[in-house]
Short mmCIF file of C-alpha atoms and ligand atoms in Angstrom, two decimals:
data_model
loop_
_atom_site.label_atom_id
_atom_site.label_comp_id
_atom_site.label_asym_id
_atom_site.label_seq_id
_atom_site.Cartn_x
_atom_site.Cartn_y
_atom_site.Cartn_z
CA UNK A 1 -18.76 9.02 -0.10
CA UNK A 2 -20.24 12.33 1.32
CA UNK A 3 -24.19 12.40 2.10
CA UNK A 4 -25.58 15.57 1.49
CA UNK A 5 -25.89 17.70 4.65
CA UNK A 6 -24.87 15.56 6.77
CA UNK A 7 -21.77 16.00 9.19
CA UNK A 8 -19.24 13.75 8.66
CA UNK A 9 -19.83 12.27 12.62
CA UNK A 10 -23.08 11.77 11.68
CA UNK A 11 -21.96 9.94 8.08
CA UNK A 12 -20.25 7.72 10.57
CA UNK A 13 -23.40 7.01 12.73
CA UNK A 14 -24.85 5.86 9.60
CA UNK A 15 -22.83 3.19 8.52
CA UNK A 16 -23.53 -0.14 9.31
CA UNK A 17 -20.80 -1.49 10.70
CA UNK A 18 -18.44 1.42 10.17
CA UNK A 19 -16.56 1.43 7.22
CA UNK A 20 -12.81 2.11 7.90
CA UNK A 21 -9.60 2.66 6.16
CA UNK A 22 -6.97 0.62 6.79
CA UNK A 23 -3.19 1.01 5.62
CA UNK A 24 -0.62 -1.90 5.71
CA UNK A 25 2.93 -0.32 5.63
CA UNK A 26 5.92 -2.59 5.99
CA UNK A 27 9.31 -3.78 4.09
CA UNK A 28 9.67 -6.03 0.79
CA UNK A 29 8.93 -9.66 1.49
CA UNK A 30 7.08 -8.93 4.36
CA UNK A 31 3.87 -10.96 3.42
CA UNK A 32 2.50 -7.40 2.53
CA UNK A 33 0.40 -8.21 -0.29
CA UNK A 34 -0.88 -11.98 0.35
CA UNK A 35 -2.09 -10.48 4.21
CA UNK A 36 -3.69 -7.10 2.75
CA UNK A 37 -5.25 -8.73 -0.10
CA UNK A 38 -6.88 -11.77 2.75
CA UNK A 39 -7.81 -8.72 5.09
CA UNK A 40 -9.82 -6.82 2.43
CA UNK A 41 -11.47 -10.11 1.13
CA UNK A 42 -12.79 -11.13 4.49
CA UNK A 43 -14.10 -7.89 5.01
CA UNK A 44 -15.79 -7.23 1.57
CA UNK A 45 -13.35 -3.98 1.13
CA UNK A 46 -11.78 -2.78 -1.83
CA UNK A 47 -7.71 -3.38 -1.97
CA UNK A 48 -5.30 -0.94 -3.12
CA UNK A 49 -1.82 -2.17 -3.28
CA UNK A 50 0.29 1.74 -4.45
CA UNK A 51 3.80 -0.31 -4.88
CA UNK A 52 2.22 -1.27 -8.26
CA UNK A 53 1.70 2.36 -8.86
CA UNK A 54 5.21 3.24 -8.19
CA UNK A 55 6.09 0.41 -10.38
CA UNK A 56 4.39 1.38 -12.90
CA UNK A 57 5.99 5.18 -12.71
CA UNK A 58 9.21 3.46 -12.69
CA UNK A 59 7.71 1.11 -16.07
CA UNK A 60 6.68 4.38 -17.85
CA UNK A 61 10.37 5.86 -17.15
CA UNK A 62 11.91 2.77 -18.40
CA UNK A 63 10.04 2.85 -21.55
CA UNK A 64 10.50 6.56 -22.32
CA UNK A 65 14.52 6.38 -21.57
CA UNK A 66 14.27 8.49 -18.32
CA UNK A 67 16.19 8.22 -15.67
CA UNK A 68 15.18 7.56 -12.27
CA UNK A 69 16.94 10.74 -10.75
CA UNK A 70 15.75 13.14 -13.50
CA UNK A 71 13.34 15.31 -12.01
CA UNK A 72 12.49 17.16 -15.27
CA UNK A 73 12.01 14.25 -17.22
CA UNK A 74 9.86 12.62 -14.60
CA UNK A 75 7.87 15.85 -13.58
CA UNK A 76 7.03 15.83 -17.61
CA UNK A 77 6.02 12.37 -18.15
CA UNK A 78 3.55 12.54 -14.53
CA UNK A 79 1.52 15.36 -16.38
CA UNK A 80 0.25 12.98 -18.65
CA UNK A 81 0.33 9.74 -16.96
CA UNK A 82 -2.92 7.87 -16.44
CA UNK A 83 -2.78 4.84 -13.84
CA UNK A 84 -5.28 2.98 -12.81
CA UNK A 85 -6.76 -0.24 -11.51
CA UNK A 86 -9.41 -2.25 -13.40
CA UNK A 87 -11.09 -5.71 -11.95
CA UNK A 88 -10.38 -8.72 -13.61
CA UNK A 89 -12.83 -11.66 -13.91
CA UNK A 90 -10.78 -13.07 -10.76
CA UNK A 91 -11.34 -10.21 -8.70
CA UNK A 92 -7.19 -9.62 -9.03
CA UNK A 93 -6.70 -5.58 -9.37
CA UNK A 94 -4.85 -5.12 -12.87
CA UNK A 95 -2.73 -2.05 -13.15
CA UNK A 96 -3.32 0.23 -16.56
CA UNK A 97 -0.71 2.59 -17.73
CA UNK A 98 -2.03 5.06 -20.65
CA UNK A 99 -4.90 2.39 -21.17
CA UNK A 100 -2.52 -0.73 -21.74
CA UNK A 101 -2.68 -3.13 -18.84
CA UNK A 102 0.83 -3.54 -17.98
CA UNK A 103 0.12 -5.48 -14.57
CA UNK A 104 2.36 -8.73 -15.99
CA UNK A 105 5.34 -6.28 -16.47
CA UNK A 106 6.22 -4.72 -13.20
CA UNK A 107 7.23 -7.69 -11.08
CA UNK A 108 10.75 -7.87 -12.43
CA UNK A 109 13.88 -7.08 -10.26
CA UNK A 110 15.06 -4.44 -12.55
CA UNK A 111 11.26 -2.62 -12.30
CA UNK A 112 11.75 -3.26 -8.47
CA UNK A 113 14.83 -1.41 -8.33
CA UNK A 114 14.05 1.19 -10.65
CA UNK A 115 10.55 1.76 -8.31
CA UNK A 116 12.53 2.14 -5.38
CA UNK A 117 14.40 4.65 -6.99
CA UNK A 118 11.89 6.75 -8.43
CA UNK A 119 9.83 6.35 -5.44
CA UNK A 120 12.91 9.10 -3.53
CA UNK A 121 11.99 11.83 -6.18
CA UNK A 122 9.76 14.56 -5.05
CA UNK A 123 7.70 14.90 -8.00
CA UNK A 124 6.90 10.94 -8.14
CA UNK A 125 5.68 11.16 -5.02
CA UNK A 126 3.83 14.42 -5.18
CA UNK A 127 1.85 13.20 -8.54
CA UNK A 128 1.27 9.46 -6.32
CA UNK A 129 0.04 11.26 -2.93
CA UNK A 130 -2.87 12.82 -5.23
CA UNK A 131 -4.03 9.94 -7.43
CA UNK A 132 -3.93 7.87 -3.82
CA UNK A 133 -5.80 9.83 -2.10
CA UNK A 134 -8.78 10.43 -4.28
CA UNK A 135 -8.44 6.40 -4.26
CA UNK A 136 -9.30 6.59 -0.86
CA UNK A 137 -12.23 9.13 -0.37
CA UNK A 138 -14.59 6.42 -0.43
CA UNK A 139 -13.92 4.13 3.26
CA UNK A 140 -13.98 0.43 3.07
CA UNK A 141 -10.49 0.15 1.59
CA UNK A 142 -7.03 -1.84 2.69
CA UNK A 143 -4.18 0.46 1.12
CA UNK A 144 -0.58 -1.22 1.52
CA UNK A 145 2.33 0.85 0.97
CA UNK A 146 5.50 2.49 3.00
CA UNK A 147 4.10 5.45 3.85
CA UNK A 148 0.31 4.87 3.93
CA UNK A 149 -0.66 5.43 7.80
CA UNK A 150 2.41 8.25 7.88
CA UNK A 151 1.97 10.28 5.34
CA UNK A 152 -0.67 9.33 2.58
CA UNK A 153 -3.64 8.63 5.37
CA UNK A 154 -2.43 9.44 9.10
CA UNK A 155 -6.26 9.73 9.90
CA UNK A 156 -6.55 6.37 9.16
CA UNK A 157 -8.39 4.05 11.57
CA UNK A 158 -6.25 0.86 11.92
CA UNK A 159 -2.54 1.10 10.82
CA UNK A 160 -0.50 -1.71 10.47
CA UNK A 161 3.33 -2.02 10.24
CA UNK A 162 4.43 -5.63 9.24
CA UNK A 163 7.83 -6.68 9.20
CA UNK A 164 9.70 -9.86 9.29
CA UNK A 165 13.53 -10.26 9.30
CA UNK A 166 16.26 -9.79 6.19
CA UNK A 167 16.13 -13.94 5.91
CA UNK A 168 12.44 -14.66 6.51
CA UNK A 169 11.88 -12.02 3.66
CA UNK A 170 14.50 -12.71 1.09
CA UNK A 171 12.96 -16.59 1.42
CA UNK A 172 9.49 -16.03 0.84
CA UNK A 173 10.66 -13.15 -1.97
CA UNK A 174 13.04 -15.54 -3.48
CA UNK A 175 9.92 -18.66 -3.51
CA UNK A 176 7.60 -16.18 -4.87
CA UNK A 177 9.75 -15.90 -7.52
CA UNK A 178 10.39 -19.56 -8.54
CA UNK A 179 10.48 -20.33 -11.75
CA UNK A 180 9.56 -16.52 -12.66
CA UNK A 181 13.16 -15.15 -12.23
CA UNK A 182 16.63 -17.26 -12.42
CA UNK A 183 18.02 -14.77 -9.71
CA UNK A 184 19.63 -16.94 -6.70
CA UNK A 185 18.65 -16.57 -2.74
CA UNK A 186 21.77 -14.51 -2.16
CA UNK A 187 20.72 -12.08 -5.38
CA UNK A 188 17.01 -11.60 -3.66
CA UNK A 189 18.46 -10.96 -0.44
CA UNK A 190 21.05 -7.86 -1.61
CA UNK A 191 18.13 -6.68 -3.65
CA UNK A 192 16.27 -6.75 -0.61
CA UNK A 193 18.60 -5.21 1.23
CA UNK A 194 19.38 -2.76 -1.24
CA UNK A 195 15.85 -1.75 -1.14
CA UNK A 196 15.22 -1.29 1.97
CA UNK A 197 18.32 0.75 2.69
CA UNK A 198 16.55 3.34 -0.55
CA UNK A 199 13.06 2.97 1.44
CA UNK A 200 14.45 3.40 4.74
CA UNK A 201 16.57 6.00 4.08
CA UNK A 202 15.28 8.42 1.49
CA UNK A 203 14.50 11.91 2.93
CA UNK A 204 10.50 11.83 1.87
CA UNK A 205 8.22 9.87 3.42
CA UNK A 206 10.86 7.20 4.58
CA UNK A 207 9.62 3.58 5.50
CA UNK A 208 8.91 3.84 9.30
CA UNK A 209 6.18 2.71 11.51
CA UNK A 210 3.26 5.69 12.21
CA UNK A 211 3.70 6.59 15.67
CA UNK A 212 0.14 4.71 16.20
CA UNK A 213 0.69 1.54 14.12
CA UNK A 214 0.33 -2.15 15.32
CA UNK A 215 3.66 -3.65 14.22
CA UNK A 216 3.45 -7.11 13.72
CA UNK A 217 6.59 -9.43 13.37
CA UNK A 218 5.36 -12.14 10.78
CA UNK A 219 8.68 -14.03 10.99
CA UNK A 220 7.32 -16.86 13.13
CA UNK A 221 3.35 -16.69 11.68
CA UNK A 222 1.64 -17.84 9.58
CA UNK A 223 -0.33 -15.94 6.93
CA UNK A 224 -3.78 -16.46 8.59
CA UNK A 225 -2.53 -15.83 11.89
CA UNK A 226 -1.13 -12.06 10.38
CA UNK A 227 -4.84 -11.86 9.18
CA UNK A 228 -6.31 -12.84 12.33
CA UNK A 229 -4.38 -10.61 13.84
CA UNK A 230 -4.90 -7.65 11.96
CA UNK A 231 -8.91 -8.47 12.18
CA UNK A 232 -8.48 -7.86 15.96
CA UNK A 233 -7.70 -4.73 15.26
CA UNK A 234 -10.59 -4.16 13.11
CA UNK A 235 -13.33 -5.28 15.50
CA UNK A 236 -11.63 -3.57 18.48
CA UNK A 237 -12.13 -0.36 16.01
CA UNK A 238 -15.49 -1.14 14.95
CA UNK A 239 -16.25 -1.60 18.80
CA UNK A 240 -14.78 1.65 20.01
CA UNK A 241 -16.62 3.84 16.93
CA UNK A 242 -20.00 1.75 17.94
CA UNK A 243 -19.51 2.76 21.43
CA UNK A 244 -18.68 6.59 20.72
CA UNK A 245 -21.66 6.56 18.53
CA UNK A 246 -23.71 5.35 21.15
CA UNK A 247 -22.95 8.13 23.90
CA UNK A 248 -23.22 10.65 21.49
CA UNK A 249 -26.31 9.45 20.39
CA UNK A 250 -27.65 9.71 23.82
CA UNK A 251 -26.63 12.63 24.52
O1 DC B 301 5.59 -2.78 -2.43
P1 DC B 301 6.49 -2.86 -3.69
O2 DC B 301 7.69 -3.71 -3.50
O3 DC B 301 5.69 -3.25 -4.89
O4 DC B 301 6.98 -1.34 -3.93
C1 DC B 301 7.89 -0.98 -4.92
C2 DC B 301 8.65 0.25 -4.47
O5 DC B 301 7.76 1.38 -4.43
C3 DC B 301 9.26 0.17 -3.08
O6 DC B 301 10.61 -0.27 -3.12
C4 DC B 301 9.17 1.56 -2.54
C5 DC B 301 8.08 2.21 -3.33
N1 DC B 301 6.87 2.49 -2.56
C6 DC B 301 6.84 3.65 -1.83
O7 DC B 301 7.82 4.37 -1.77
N2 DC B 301 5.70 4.00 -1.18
C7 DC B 301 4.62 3.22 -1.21
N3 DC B 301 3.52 3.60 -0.56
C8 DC B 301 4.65 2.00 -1.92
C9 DC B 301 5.81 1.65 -2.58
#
């Protein structure tokens, strides 16, 4: 939020304790979304998770018979897609495509697949990069992603990367699932795999750690030790922007 003549240093002297923006970046499976969404909770910030958005590119595509390589077709349909989140009674964000919340329809493996895919083309991304980053003008916000301390915010004050390996992921993907999908372990893992090979590998803003991320191996953790963890990270931020403050102040 801008105050009206006010530097933005001196926005940031203002705040009370700082308000930061934090990005989460990391492979499928890796405990992304349960960690970000426990990180932005204990710190009273707003949670944006943008795979939903890419899903629900790849939803709209589905439903208007376009394929996830045409570039015309997709460049059309972005013009006059509207996606946003809304707040449930349970605080979960629900994701609404053209004003229909489609938020129970983007989990499946085919949508997964189909994101991934859409997620390579230029004009996906373009049309994304925007709509996320007018998400995040305001600070206070947890953003996970691939590409959210690399490309989308690389200003960004703490940026994770959390990863865990092929088998730790493809079990906690494949429990997640239970009872939602009758796709076996193996199936989970070569989607998995498949996906990260398309994520890893595209040309535009390819999975990768930001040059200054924390990368965290969750394989052996638990959940709250990730969020511990990551709220380290925070306070050693909040300490170093209290301190620069400070000196500046008495200057
Ligand atoms: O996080 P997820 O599994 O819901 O993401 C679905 C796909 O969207 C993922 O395979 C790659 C793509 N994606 C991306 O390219 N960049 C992001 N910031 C988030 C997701």
């Amino acid at each position: 939020m801008k105050t009206k003549g006010l530097t933005q240093d001196q926005q940031l002297k203002n705040k009370q304790p700082a308000g930061l923006v934090i990005t989460i970046d990391g492979p499928a499976g890796a405990g992304k979304t349960t960690v970000s969404r426990a990180v932005a909770q204990r710190l009273g910030y707003r949670y944006v998770d943008t795979g939903a958005l890419y899903r629900g590119v790849a939803l709209a595509a589905m439903s208007n018979g376009i394929a996830g390589d045409d570039d015309d077709g997709l460049d059309r349909m972005c013009t006059d897609l509207e996606l946003t989140f809304s707040k449930r009674e349970n605080g979960n964000p629900r994701l609404i495509l053209n004003g229909s919340d489609v938020t129970g329809l983007i989990r499946t493996p085919e949508i997964s697949m189909l994101a991934s895919d859409v997620s390579a083309r230029p004009v996906v991304r373009r049309f994304l990069l925007e709509l996320q980053r007018k998400m995040g003008r305001e600070q206070c916000v947890v953003f996970e992603g691939r590409d959210m301390g690399t490309v989308v915010f690389p200003e960004a004050d703490v940026k994770i990367f959390l990863s865990a390996s092929h088998k730790a992921r493809a079990l906690r993907r494949f429990n997640e699932m239970a009872g939602a999908s009758d796709q076996s372990l193996d199936q989970v893992a070569d989607e998995i795999r498949r996906r990260d090979e398309n994520d890893s590998g595209r040309e535009l803003a390819p999975l990768k750690p930001a040059i200054d991320a924390v990368i965290i191996d969750s394989t052996a953790l638990s959940i709250d030790d990730v969020v511990d963890k990551i709220l380290e990270q925070v306070n050693k931020m909040r300490t170093f922007i209290d301190k620069k403050n400070e000196t500046e102040k008495a200057k």
